[in-house]
PDB file of C-alpha atoms in Angstrom:
ATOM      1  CA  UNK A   1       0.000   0.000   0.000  1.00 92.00           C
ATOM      2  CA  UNK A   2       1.523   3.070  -1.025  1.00 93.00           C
ATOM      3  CA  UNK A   3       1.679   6.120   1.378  1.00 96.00           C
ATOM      4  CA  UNK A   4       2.933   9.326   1.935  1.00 97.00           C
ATOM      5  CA  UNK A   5       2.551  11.078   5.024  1.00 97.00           C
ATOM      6  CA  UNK A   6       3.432  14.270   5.750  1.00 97.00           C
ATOM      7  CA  UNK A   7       4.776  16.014   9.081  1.00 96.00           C
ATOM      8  CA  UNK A   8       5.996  19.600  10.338  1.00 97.00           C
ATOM      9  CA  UNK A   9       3.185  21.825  10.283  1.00 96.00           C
ATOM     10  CA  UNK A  10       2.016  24.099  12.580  1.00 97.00           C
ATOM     11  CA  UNK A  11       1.418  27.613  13.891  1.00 98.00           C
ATOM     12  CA  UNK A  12       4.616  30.529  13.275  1.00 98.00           C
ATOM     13  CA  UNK A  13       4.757  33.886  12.797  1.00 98.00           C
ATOM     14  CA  UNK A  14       5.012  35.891   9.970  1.00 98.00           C
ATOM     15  CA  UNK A  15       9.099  35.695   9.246  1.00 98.00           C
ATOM     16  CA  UNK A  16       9.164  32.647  10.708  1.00 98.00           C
ATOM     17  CA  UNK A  17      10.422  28.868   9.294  1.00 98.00           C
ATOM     18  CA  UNK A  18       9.171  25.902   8.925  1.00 98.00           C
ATOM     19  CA  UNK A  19       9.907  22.755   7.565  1.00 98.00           C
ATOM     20  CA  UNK A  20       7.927  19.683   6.221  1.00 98.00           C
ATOM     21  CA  UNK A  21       8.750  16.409   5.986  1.00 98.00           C
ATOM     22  CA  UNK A  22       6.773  13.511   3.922  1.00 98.00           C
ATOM     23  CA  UNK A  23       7.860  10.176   4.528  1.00 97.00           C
ATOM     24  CA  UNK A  24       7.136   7.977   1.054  1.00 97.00           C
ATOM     25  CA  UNK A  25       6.066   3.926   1.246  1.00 95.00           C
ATOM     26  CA  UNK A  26       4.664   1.427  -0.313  1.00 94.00           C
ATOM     27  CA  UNK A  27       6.912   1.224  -3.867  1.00 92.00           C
ATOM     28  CA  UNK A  28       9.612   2.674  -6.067  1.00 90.00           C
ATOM     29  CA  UNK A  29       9.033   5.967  -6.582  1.00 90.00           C
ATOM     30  CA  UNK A  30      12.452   6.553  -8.879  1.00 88.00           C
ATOM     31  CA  UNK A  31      10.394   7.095 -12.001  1.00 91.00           C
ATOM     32  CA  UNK A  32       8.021   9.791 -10.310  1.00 94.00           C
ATOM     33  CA  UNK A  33       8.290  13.356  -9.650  1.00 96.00           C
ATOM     34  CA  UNK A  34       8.025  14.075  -6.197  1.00 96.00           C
ATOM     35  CA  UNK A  35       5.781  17.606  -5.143  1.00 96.00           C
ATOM     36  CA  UNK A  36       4.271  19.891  -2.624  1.00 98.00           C
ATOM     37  CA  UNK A  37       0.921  21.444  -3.492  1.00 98.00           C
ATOM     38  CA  UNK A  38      -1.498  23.693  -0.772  1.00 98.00           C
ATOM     39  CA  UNK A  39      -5.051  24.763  -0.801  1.00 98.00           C
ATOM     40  CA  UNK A  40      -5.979  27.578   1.078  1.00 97.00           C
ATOM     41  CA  UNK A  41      -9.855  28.119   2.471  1.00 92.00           C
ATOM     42  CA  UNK A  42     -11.595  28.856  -0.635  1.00 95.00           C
ATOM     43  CA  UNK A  43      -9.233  28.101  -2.709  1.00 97.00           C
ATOM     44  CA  UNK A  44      -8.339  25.771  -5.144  1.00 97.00           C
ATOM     45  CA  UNK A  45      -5.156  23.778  -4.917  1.00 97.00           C
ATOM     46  CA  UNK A  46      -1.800  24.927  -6.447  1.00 97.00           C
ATOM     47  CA  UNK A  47       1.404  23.696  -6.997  1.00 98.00           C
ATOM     48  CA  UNK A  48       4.254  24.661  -4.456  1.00 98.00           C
ATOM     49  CA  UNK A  49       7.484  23.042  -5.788  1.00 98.00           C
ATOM     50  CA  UNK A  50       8.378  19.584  -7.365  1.00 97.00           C
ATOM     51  CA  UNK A  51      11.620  17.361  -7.759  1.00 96.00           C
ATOM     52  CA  UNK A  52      12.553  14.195  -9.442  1.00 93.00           C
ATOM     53  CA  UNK A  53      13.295  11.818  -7.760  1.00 88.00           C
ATOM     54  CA  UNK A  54      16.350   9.878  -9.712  1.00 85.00           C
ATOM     55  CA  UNK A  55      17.737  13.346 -11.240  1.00 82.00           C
ATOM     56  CA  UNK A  56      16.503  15.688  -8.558  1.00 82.00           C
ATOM     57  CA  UNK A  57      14.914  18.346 -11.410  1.00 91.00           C
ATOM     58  CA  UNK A  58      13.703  20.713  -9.454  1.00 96.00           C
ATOM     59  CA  UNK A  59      10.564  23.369 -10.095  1.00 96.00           C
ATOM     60  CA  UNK A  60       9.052  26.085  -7.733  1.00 97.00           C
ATOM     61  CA  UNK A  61       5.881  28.018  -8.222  1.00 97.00           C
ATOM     62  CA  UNK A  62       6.707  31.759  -8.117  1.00 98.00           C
ATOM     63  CA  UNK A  63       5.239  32.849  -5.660  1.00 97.00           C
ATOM     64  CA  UNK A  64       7.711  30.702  -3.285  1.00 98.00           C
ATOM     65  CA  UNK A  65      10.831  30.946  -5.227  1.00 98.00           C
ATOM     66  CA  UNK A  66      13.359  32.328  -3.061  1.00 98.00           C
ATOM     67  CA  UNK A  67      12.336  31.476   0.340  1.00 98.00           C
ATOM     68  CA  UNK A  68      11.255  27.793  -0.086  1.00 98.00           C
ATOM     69  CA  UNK A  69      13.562  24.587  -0.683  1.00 98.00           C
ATOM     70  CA  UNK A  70      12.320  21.029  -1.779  1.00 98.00           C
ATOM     71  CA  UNK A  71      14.813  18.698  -0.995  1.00 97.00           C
ATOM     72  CA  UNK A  72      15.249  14.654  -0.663  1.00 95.00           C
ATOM     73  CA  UNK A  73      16.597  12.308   1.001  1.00 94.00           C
ATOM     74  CA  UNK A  74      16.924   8.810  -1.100  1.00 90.00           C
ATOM     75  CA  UNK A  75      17.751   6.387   1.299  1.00 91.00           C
ATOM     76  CA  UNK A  76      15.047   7.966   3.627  1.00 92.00           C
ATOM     77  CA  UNK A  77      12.622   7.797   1.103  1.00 93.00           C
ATOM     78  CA  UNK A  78      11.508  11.179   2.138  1.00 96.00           C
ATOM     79  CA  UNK A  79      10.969  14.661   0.803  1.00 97.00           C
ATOM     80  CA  UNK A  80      11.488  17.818   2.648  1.00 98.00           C
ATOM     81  CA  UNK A  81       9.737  21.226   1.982  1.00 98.00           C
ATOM     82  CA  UNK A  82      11.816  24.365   4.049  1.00 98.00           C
ATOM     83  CA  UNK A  83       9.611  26.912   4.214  1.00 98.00           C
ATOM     84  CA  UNK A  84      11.225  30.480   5.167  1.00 98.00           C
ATOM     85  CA  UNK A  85      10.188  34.063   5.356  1.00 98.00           C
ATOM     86  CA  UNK A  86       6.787  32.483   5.885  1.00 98.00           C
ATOM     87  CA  UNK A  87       4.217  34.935   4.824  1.00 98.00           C
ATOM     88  CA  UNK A  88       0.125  35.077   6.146  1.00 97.00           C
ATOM     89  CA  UNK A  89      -0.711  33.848   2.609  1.00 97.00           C
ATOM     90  CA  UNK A  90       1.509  30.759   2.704  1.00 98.00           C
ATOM     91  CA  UNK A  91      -1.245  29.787   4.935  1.00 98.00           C
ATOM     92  CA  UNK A  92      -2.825  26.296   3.953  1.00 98.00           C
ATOM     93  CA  UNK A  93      -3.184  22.694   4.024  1.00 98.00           C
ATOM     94  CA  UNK A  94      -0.132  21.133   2.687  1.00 98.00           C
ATOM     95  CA  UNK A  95      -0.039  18.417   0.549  1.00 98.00           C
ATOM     96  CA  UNK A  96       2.743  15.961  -0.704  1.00 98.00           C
ATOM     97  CA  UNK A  97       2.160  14.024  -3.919  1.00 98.00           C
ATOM     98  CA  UNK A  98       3.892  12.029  -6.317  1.00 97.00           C
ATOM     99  CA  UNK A  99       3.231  11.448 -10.014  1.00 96.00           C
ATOM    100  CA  UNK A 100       4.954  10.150 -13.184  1.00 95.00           C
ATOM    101  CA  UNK A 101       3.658  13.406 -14.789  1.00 93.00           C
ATOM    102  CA  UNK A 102       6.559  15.985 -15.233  1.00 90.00           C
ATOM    103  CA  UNK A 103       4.645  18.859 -14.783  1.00 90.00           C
ATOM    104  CA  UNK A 104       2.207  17.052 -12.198  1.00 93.00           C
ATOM    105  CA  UNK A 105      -1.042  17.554 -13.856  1.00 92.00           C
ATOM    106  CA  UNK A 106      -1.726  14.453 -12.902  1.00 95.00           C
ATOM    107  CA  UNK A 107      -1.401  13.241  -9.374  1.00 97.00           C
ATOM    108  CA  UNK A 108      -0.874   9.586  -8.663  1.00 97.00           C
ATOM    109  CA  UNK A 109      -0.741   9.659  -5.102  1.00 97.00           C
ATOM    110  CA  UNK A 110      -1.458  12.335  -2.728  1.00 98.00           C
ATOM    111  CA  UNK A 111      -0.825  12.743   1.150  1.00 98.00           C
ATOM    112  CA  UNK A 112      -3.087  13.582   3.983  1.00 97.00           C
ATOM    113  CA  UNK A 113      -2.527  16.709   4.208  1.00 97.00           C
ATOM    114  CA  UNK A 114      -0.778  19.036   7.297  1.00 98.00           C
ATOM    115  CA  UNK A 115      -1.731  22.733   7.781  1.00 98.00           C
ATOM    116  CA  UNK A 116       0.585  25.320   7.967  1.00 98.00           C
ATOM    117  CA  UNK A 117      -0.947  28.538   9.411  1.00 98.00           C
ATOM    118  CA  UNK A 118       1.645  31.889   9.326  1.00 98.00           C
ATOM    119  CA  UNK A 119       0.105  34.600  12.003  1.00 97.00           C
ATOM    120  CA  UNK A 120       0.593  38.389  11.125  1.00 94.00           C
TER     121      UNK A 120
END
């Protein structure tokens, strides 16, 4: 049974850091592309940043670019999302995914979901 559970969220002030974790199971995930996406309350859901996972490609939405880092870990089997300079509006529910889609259209597997909430 695949999984992917994420960890790490919680309450900071605007300024602040954070940083996700999501902890991948379940089957080989070389051939897939790795992401974070969030959804906000009354929002739809957008993509955050993305990396391969056997050449470590690496995407961020521009809005984050700059103050957030997706990283991995291979032999951990886990992806990391450092969030800095957190802003109110980097406030969501944070979602890891993986899919064999390069630009991630399509979603293969998705995460539960941890909420980040940045204070002013």
């Amino acid at each position: 049974q695949v999984q992917l559970v994420e960890s790490g969220g919680g309450l900071v002030q605007a300024g602040g850091s954070l940083r996700l974790s999501c902890a991948a199971s379940g089957r080989t995930f070389s051939n897939y592309r790795m992401g974070w996406f969030r959804q906000a309350p009354g929002k739809e859901r957008e993509f955050v940043a993305a990396i391969s996972w056997s050449a470590g490609r690496i995407s961020y939405a521009d809005s984050v670019k700059g103050r957030f880092t997706i990283s991995k870990v291979n032999f951990k089997n886990t992806v990391y999302l450092q969030m800095n300079s957190l802003k109110p509006e980097d406030t969501a529910v944070y979602y890891c995914a993986a899919s064999r889609d390069y630009v991630m259209v399509t979603v293969d597997y998705w995460g539960q979901g941890t909420q980040v909430t940045v204070s002013s």
